[in-house]
Coordinates of C-alpha atoms in Angstrom, one line a residue:
X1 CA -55.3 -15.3 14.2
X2 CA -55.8 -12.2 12.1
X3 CA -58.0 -9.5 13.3
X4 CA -59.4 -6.4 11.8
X5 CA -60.0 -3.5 13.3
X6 CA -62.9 -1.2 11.8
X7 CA -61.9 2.8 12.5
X8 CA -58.5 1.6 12.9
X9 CA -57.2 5.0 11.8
X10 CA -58.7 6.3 14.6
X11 CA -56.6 6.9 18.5
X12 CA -58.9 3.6 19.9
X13 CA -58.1 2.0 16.7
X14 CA -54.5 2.8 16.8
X15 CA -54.0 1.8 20.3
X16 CA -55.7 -1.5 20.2
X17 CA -53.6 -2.2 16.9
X18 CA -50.2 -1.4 18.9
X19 CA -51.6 -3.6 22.1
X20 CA -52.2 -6.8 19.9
X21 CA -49.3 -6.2 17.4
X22 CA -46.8 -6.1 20.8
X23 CA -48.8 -9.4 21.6
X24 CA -48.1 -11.2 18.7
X25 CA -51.6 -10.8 16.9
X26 CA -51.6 -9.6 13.4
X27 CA -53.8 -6.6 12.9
X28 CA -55.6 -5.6 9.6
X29 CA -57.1 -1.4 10.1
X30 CA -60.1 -0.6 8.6
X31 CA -60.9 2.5 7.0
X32 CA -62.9 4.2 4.5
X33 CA -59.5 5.7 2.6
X34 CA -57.4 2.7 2.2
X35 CA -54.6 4.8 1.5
X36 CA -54.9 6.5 5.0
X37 CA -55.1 2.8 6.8
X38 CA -52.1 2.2 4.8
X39 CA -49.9 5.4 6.0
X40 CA -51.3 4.7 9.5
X41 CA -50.7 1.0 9.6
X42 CA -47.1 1.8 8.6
X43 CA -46.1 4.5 11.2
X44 CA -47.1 2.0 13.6
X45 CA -45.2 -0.6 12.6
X46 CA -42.1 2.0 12.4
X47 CA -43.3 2.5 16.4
X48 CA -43.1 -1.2 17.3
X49 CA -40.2 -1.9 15.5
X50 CA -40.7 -5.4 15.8
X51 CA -38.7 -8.3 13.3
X52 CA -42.0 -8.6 11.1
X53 CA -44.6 -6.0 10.5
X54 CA -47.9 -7.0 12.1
X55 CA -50.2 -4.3 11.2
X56 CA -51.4 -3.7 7.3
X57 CA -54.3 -0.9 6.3
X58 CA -56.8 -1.7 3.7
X59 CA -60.4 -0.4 3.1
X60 CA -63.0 -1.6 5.7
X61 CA -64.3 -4.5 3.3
X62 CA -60.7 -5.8 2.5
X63 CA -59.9 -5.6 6.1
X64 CA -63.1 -7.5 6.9
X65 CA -62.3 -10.1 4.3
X66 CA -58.6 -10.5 5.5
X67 CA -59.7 -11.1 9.3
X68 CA -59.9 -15.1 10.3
X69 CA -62.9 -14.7 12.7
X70 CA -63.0 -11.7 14.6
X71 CA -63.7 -7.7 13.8
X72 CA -63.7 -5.2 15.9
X73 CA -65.5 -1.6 15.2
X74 CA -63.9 1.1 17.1
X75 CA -65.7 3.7 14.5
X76 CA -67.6 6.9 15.9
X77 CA -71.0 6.3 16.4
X78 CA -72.3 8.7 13.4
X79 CA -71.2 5.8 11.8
X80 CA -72.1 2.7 13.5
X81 CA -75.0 1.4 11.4
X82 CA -74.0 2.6 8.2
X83 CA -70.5 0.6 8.5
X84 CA -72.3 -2.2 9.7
X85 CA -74.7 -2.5 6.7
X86 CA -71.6 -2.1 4.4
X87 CA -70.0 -5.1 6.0
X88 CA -72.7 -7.6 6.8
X89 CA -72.6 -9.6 3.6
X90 CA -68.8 -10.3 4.5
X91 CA -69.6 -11.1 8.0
X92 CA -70.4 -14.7 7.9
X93 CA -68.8 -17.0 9.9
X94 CA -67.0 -14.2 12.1
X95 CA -67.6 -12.4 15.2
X96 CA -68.2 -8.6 15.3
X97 CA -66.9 -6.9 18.4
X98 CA -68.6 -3.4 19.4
X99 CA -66.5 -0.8 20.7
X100 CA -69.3 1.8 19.9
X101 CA -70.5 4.1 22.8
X102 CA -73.4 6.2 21.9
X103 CA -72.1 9.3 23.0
X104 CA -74.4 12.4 23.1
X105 CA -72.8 14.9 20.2
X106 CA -71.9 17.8 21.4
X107 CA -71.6 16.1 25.2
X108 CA -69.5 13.5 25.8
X109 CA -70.7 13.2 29.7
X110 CA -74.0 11.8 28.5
X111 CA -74.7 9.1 26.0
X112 CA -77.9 9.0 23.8
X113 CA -78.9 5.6 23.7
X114 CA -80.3 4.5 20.4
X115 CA -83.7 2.5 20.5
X116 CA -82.9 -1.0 20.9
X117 CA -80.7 0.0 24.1
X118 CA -77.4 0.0 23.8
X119 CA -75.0 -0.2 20.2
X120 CA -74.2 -3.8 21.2
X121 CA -78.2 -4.4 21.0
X122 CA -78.2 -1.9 17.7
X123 CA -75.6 -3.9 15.9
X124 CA -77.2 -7.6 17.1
X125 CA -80.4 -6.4 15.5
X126 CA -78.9 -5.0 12.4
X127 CA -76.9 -7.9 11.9
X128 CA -78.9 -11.0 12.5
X129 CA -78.9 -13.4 15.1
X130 CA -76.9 -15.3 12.8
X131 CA -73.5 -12.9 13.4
X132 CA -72.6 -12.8 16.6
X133 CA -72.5 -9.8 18.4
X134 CA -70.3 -9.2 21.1
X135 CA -69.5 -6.0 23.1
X136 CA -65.7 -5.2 24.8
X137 CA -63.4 -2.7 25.3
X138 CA -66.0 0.3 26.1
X139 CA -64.0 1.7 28.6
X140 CA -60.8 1.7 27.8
X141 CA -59.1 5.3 27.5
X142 CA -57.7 5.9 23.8
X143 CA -54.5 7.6 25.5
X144 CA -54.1 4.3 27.8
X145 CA -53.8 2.1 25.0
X146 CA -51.3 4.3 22.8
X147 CA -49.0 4.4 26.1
X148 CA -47.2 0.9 25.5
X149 CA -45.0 1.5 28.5
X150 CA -48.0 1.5 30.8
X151 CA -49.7 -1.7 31.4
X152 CA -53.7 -1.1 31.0
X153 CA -55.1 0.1 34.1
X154 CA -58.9 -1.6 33.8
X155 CA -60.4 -4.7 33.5
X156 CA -62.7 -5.3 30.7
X157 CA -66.8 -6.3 30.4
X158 CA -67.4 -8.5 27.8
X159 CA -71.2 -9.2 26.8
X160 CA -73.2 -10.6 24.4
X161 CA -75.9 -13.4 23.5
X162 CA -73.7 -15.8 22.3
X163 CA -71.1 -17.6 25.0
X164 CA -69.0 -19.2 22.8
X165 CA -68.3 -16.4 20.9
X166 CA -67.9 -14.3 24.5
X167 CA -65.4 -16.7 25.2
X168 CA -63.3 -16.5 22.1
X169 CA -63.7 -12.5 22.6
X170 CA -62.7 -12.7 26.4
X171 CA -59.5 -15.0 25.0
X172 CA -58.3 -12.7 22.9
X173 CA -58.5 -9.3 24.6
X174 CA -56.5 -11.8 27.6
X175 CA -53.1 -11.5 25.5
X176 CA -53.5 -7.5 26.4
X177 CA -52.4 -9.3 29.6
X178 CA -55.9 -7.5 31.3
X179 CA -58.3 -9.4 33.1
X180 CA -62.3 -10.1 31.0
X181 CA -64.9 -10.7 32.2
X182 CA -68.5 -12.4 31.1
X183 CA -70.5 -9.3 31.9
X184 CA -73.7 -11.5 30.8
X185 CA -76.0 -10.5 27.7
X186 CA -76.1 -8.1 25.1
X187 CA -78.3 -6.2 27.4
X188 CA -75.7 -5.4 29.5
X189 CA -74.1 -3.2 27.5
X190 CA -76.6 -0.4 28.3
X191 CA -74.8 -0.1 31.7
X192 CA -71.6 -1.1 30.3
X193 CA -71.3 1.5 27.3
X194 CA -73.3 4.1 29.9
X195 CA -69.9 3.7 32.4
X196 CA -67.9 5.2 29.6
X197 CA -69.4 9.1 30.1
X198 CA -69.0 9.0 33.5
X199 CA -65.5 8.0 33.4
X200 CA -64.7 11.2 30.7
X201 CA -66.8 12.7 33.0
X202 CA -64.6 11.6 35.7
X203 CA -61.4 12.6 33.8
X204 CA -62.2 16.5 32.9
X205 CA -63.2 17.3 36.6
X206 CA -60.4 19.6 38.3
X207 CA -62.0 17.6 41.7
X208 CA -59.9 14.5 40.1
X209 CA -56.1 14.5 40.5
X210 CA -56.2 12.0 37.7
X211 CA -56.8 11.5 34.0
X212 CA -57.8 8.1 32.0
X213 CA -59.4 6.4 34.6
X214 CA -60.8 3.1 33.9
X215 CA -62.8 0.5 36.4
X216 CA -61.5 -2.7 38.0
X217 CA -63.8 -5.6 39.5
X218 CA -61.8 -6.2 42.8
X219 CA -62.2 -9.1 45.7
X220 CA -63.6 -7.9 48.9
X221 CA -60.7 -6.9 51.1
X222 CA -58.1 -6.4 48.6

């Protein structure tokens, strides 16, 4: 299955493209300069070095176009709703998969939620009930995923109002050999997106001998 990967130029982007490329999934990057996606899409492919090339760059529609079922937008959230509305007529019959945090600007230890809740709830509403909208992979560290030598160090919420399309999502993001989880509506990404601040929080404090922390859901006693 091919995905595409909306703000695939960007480091999320790239290191979600290099985590599903090393597991076999074909990647399409999305970007407003095609020509960019291109460049990018090819320097990791030279980083991979796998038999076959499985990351291309085209401009977000042709990447939405290209993808089977599922798109991912890993894009900044100045540009959240404005990619959206340039995709929805393409979207039909696929899965849109929110990255988005609504980061504060200028403070990237608070987010500023937009009206509807959370951009999970934002891009549901924008889209239609008829395009599913499911949010993942808020958490993740950009750095962590560009490490390939590292296995992922976080376990990943998965929300949204639609299960079977939860479960295709929570499938997928499995082959990063990570552990998902059905974190319940598309509600639930107000405290799901809201972790991601206090993690960069977390990861600029000189209290914390650490950088790139993620969460884990762990059994009692282990």
């Amino acid at each position: 299955m091919k995905i595409a990967i909306l703000g695939g130029t960007g480091p999320q982007g790239q290191g979600l493209a290099l985590r599903f490329a090393s597991a076999g999934v074909p990647v399409v990057l999305g970007s407003r300069d095609a020509q960019r996606a291109a460049e990018i899409a090819a320097e990791l492919n030279a980083q991979l070095a796998l038999p076959e090339s499985l990351i291309e760059g085209q401009d977000n529609l042709g990447a939405v176009a290209a993808a089977n079922e599922i798109v991912m937008l890993a894009v900044p959230y100045s540009a959240h709703d404005a990619t959206l509305r340039s995709i929805k007529p393409l979207l039909g019959g696929k899965i849109l998969v929110d990255l988005v945090v609504p980061l504060m600007e200028g403070d990237p230890k608070r987010v500023a939620m937009p009206v509807e809740g959370s951009a999970t709830e934002a891009a549901q509403a924008l889209l239609g009930e008829e395009i599913p909208v499911v949010g993942a992979l808020h958490n993740v560290s950009a750095a962590t995923l560009k490490h390939l030598e590292k296995a992922i160090n976080c376990d990943i919420l998965v929300c949204g109002n639609d299960l079977e399309a939860k479960n295709k999502v929570i499938e997928l993001i499995k082959q990063l050999d990570v552990q998902a989880y059905n974190a319940g509506p598309a509600e639930s990404a107000r405290c799901i997106e809201a972790i991601t601040p206090i993690l960069i929080r977390l990861n600029i404090s000189k209290a914390v001998p650490f950088t790139h922390a993620g969460i884990r859901i762990w059994a009692p006693g282990s």
